[in-house]
Coordinates of C-alpha atoms and ligand atoms in Angstrom, one line a residue:
M1 CA 0.0 0.0 0.0
F2 CA 1.3 3.5 -0.9
A3 CA 0.4 7.0 0.4
L4 CA -1.8 8.6 -2.2
I5 CA -3.8 11.8 -2.7
D6 CA -6.9 11.8 -4.9
S7 CA -6.2 15.0 -6.8
H8 CA -9.8 15.4 -8.1
N9 CA -13.1 14.0 -7.0
H10 CA -16.7 14.9 -6.0
F11 CA -16.9 13.2 -2.6
D12 CA -19.6 15.6 -1.7
D13 CA -21.9 14.2 -4.4
A14 CA -25.3 12.9 -3.3
G15 CA -24.1 9.5 -4.5
F16 CA -22.1 9.2 -1.3
D17 CA -24.8 10.5 1.1
A18 CA -25.8 7.0 2.2
D19 CA -22.4 5.6 2.9
R20 CA -19.8 8.5 2.9
S21 CA -18.1 7.4 6.1
T22 CA -17.6 3.8 4.9
A23 CA -16.4 5.0 1.5
Y24 CA -14.0 7.3 3.4
R25 CA -12.6 4.5 5.5
R26 CA -12.2 2.3 2.4
A27 CA -10.2 5.1 0.8
R28 CA -7.9 5.5 3.9
A29 CA -7.5 1.7 4.0
A30 CA -6.4 1.8 0.3
G31 CA -3.7 4.4 1.2
V32 CA -5.7 7.5 0.0
E33 CA -4.7 9.9 2.8
A34 CA -6.1 13.1 1.2
Q35 CA -8.6 14.1 -1.4
V36 CA -9.2 17.3 -3.3
L37 CA -12.9 18.0 -3.7
A38 CA -14.0 20.0 -6.8
A39 CA -17.2 22.0 -6.7
V40 CA -19.8 22.3 -9.5
S41 CA -22.1 25.2 -8.7
A42 CA -22.7 27.9 -6.1
R43 CA -25.8 26.2 -4.7
L44 CA -23.6 23.2 -3.6
W45 CA -20.6 25.1 -2.1
P46 CA -22.0 25.0 1.5
K47 CA -22.5 21.2 1.3
L48 CA -19.0 20.7 -0.1
K49 CA -17.6 22.8 2.7
A50 CA -19.5 20.7 5.3
V51 CA -18.4 17.4 3.8
A52 CA -14.7 18.6 3.7
A53 CA -14.9 19.7 7.3
G54 CA -16.3 16.4 8.4
Y55 CA -13.2 14.2 7.7
P56 CA -9.4 14.6 8.0
G57 CA -7.5 15.2 4.8
L58 CA -10.3 16.5 2.6
Y59 CA -9.5 19.8 0.8
P60 CA -12.3 21.9 -0.8
C61 CA -12.2 23.8 -4.1
Y62 CA -14.9 26.3 -5.0
G63 CA -15.9 27.1 -8.5
L64 CA -18.4 27.0 -11.4
H65 CA -18.3 23.9 -13.6
P66 CA -19.1 24.4 -17.3
A67 CA -21.5 21.5 -17.4
Y68 CA -23.7 23.3 -14.8
L69 CA -23.9 26.5 -16.9
A70 CA -27.7 26.7 -16.6
E71 CA -27.3 27.2 -12.9
H72 CA -24.7 29.9 -13.0
R73 CA -25.4 33.6 -12.7
P74 CA -22.9 36.5 -13.2
E75 CA -23.2 37.4 -9.5
H76 CA -21.9 33.9 -8.6
L77 CA -18.5 35.1 -9.7
D78 CA -18.7 37.8 -7.0
Q79 CA -19.9 35.3 -4.5
L80 CA -17.0 33.1 -5.4
A81 CA -14.5 35.9 -4.7
D82 CA -16.0 36.2 -1.2
W83 CA -15.7 32.5 -0.7
L84 CA -12.1 32.5 -1.8
S85 CA -11.2 35.3 0.6
R86 CA -13.0 33.8 3.5
E87 CA -12.3 30.1 3.0
R88 CA -8.9 30.1 1.3
P89 CA -9.7 26.8 -0.4
A90 CA -7.1 24.5 -2.1
A91 CA -8.1 25.8 -5.5
I92 CA -10.7 27.3 -7.8
G93 CA -12.7 24.8 -9.7
E94 CA -13.9 22.9 -11.3
C95 CA -13.9 25.4 -14.1
G96 CA -13.2 25.2 -17.8
L97 CA -14.9 24.4 -21.1
D98 CA -17.1 21.6 -22.3
Y99 CA -17.8 21.5 -26.1
Y100 CA -19.0 17.9 -25.9
L101 CA -22.3 18.2 -24.0
P102 CA -25.0 19.8 -26.1
D103 CA -26.7 23.1 -25.3
L104 CA -23.8 24.8 -23.4
D105 CA -23.2 28.2 -25.0
P106 CA -19.5 28.5 -25.7
D107 CA -19.4 32.3 -25.2
A108 CA -21.1 32.0 -21.8
Q109 CA -18.8 29.2 -20.8
T110 CA -15.8 31.3 -21.8
E111 CA -17.1 34.2 -19.7
Y112 CA -17.3 32.1 -16.5
F113 CA -13.9 30.4 -17.2
A114 CA -12.1 33.7 -17.9
G115 CA -13.8 35.1 -14.8
Q116 CA -12.4 32.3 -12.7
L117 CA -8.9 32.5 -14.2
R118 CA -8.9 36.2 -13.3
L119 CA -9.9 35.3 -9.7
A120 CA -7.1 32.7 -9.6
R121 CA -4.5 35.4 -10.4
R122 CA -6.0 37.8 -7.9
H123 CA -6.3 35.3 -5.1
D124 CA -3.0 33.4 -6.0
L125 CA -4.8 30.1 -6.2
P126 CA -4.5 27.2 -8.6
V127 CA -7.3 26.3 -11.0
V128 CA -8.8 22.8 -11.5
I129 CA -9.7 22.7 -15.2
H130 CA -12.3 20.6 -17.0
A131 CA -11.5 20.5 -20.8
R132 CA -13.7 18.2 -22.9
H133 CA -13.3 18.5 -26.7
A134 CA -12.0 22.0 -25.8
V135 CA -8.3 21.6 -25.0
D136 CA -7.0 24.1 -27.6
H137 CA -9.4 26.8 -26.4
V138 CA -8.5 26.1 -22.8
I139 CA -4.8 26.5 -23.7
K140 CA -5.6 29.8 -25.4
L141 CA -7.4 31.2 -22.4
V142 CA -4.8 30.0 -19.9
R143 CA -2.2 31.8 -22.1
R144 CA -4.1 35.0 -21.7
F145 CA -3.8 34.7 -17.9
A146 CA -0.1 34.1 -17.9
G147 CA 1.2 32.9 -14.5
V148 CA -1.9 31.0 -13.5
R149 CA -1.0 27.6 -12.1
G150 CA -3.3 24.6 -12.1
M151 CA -4.2 21.2 -13.5
V152 CA -6.3 19.8 -16.3
H153 CA -8.3 17.0 -14.7
S154 CA -8.9 13.7 -16.6
F155 CA -6.7 14.9 -19.4
S156 CA -7.7 13.4 -22.8
G157 CA -5.8 15.5 -25.3
S158 CA -2.9 14.9 -27.6
E159 CA 0.8 14.7 -27.0
D160 CA 1.2 18.1 -28.5
Q161 CA -1.5 19.6 -26.3
A162 CA 0.0 17.9 -23.2
R163 CA 3.4 19.5 -24.0
R164 CA 1.9 23.0 -24.5
L165 CA 0.0 22.7 -21.1
L166 CA 3.2 21.5 -19.3
D167 CA 5.1 24.4 -20.9
L168 CA 2.5 26.8 -19.4
G169 CA 3.0 25.2 -16.0
I170 CA -0.3 23.3 -16.0
L171 CA -0.1 19.8 -14.7
L172 CA -2.2 16.9 -16.2
S173 CA -4.3 14.5 -14.2
F174 CA -5.3 11.0 -15.0
G175 CA -7.9 8.6 -13.7
G176 CA -10.2 5.7 -14.6
P177 CA -10.2 6.2 -18.4
L178 CA -6.6 5.2 -18.5
T179 CA -7.3 1.8 -17.2
Y180 CA -9.3 0.7 -20.3
P181 CA -7.2 -1.1 -22.9
K182 CA -9.0 0.7 -25.7
A183 CA -7.6 4.1 -24.5
T184 CA -4.5 3.6 -26.6
R185 CA -3.6 7.3 -27.1
L186 CA -3.9 8.1 -23.4
R187 CA -2.0 5.0 -22.4
G188 CA 0.8 5.9 -24.8
L189 CA 1.0 9.4 -23.5
I190 CA 1.4 8.5 -19.8
G191 CA 4.4 6.4 -20.8
Y192 CA 6.6 9.4 -21.4
L193 CA 5.3 12.4 -19.4
P194 CA 7.9 13.8 -17.0
L195 CA 7.4 12.5 -13.5
D196 CA 6.8 16.0 -12.1
G197 CA 4.1 16.7 -14.7
F198 CA 1.2 14.6 -13.7
L199 CA -1.3 13.7 -11.0
L200 CA -3.6 10.8 -10.2
E201 CA -7.4 11.2 -9.6
T202 CA -10.6 9.2 -9.5
D203 CA -13.2 11.9 -10.4
A204 CA -15.5 9.8 -8.1
P205 CA -18.4 9.1 -8.4
D206 CA -17.8 9.4 -12.2
Q207 CA -15.3 7.6 -14.5
P208 CA -14.9 4.2 -12.7
P209 CA -11.8 2.2 -13.6
S210 CA -12.0 -0.9 -15.8
A211 CA -12.5 -3.3 -12.9
H212 CA -15.8 -1.5 -12.0
P213 CA -17.5 -0.7 -15.3
G214 CA -20.8 1.1 -14.9
Q215 CA -20.5 1.3 -11.1
R216 CA -20.1 4.2 -8.8
N217 CA -16.5 5.2 -8.6
E218 CA -14.8 5.6 -5.3
P219 CA -11.7 7.4 -3.9
A220 CA -10.4 4.0 -2.8
Y221 CA -10.0 3.0 -6.5
L222 CA -7.2 5.4 -6.8
A223 CA -4.9 2.5 -6.0
E224 CA -6.0 0.9 -9.3
V225 CA -5.1 4.0 -11.2
L226 CA -1.7 4.0 -9.6
A227 CA -1.1 0.3 -10.5
C228 CA -2.1 1.0 -14.1
V229 CA 0.2 4.0 -14.5
A230 CA 3.1 2.1 -12.9
E231 CA 2.5 -0.8 -15.4
L232 CA 2.3 1.5 -18.4
R233 CA 5.5 3.2 -17.5
G234 CA 7.3 0.1 -16.4
A235 CA 8.0 1.8 -13.2
D236 CA 8.0 1.0 -9.5
P237 CA 4.5 1.9 -8.0
A238 CA 6.3 3.3 -5.0
E239 CA 8.1 5.8 -7.2
I240 CA 4.9 6.9 -9.0
A241 CA 3.1 7.2 -5.7
A242 CA 5.8 9.3 -4.1
A243 CA 6.1 11.6 -7.2
T244 CA 2.4 12.2 -7.8
T245 CA 1.7 12.8 -4.1
E246 CA 4.5 15.4 -4.0
N247 CA 3.1 17.0 -7.2
V248 CA -0.4 17.4 -5.8
R249 CA 1.0 18.7 -2.4
R250 CA 3.1 21.2 -4.3
L251 CA 0.3 22.4 -6.6
F252 CA -2.3 22.8 -4.0
R253 CA 0.1 23.8 -1.2
L254 CA -1.3 21.0 1.0
P255 CA 0.3 20.5 4.5
D256 CA 2.7 17.6 4.9
A257 CA 1.3 14.3 5.8
A258 CA 3.3 14.4 9.1
S259 CA 1.4 17.5 10.3
P260 CA -2.3 16.8 10.8
S261 CA -4.6 19.0 8.7
P262 CA -6.7 21.6 10.4
H263 CA -9.8 20.1 8.8
Ligands
ZN301 ZN1 -14.8 16.4 -11.8

């Protein structure tokens, strides 16, 4: 068992309401000693805050997810600024662009994403980015806000896009999709990324790994993502675990495992 951090999930999701404590214990038993919880809409920030405060090692992010565009209002960006000042979360997110789902106006998505990149600079916080069928546009916007740090969660772009994001100081995160043999491009990519350039995530309850198709994903399954990455790189899992845990701690400025978190 290795010390791991789930760099991206939605442990506050209603899908965990019935058994959150057992799912949390399973994650700890699997070596997942911290989790970074990404928000989706202003309506759900208070619940996310309560869930993160309820267990050691859970770190909240606050933001406006592009897939929840219908819920967002311009004043939510002002409310987000207040939450960032007051709560000092691990990051802003999840934010970004989704050109895959229908009926999400690209201009409105861009407004909210740019607004959150602006807040990231002003509050000196990293961004957790969702980029689905929109990696090039995400790169363009991140460039406009030079100096912003962050990660693209569940990266699914090309080698060229990966390189451009790393050049901008944006890390890439990988989870369940990598564990499916048919994900050949993704599995090729993980083989040669620099060790300080990527993170491991579950995106639970979404994107379950190949051993649990169609089921609810859990933070505990992060160990399966680790095993897959180690195998694809022909590396020692201990080395991958240590590097990715250090990467996520550095990006989100998380306290050291040795010092108990204030949460
Ligand atoms: Zn997510």
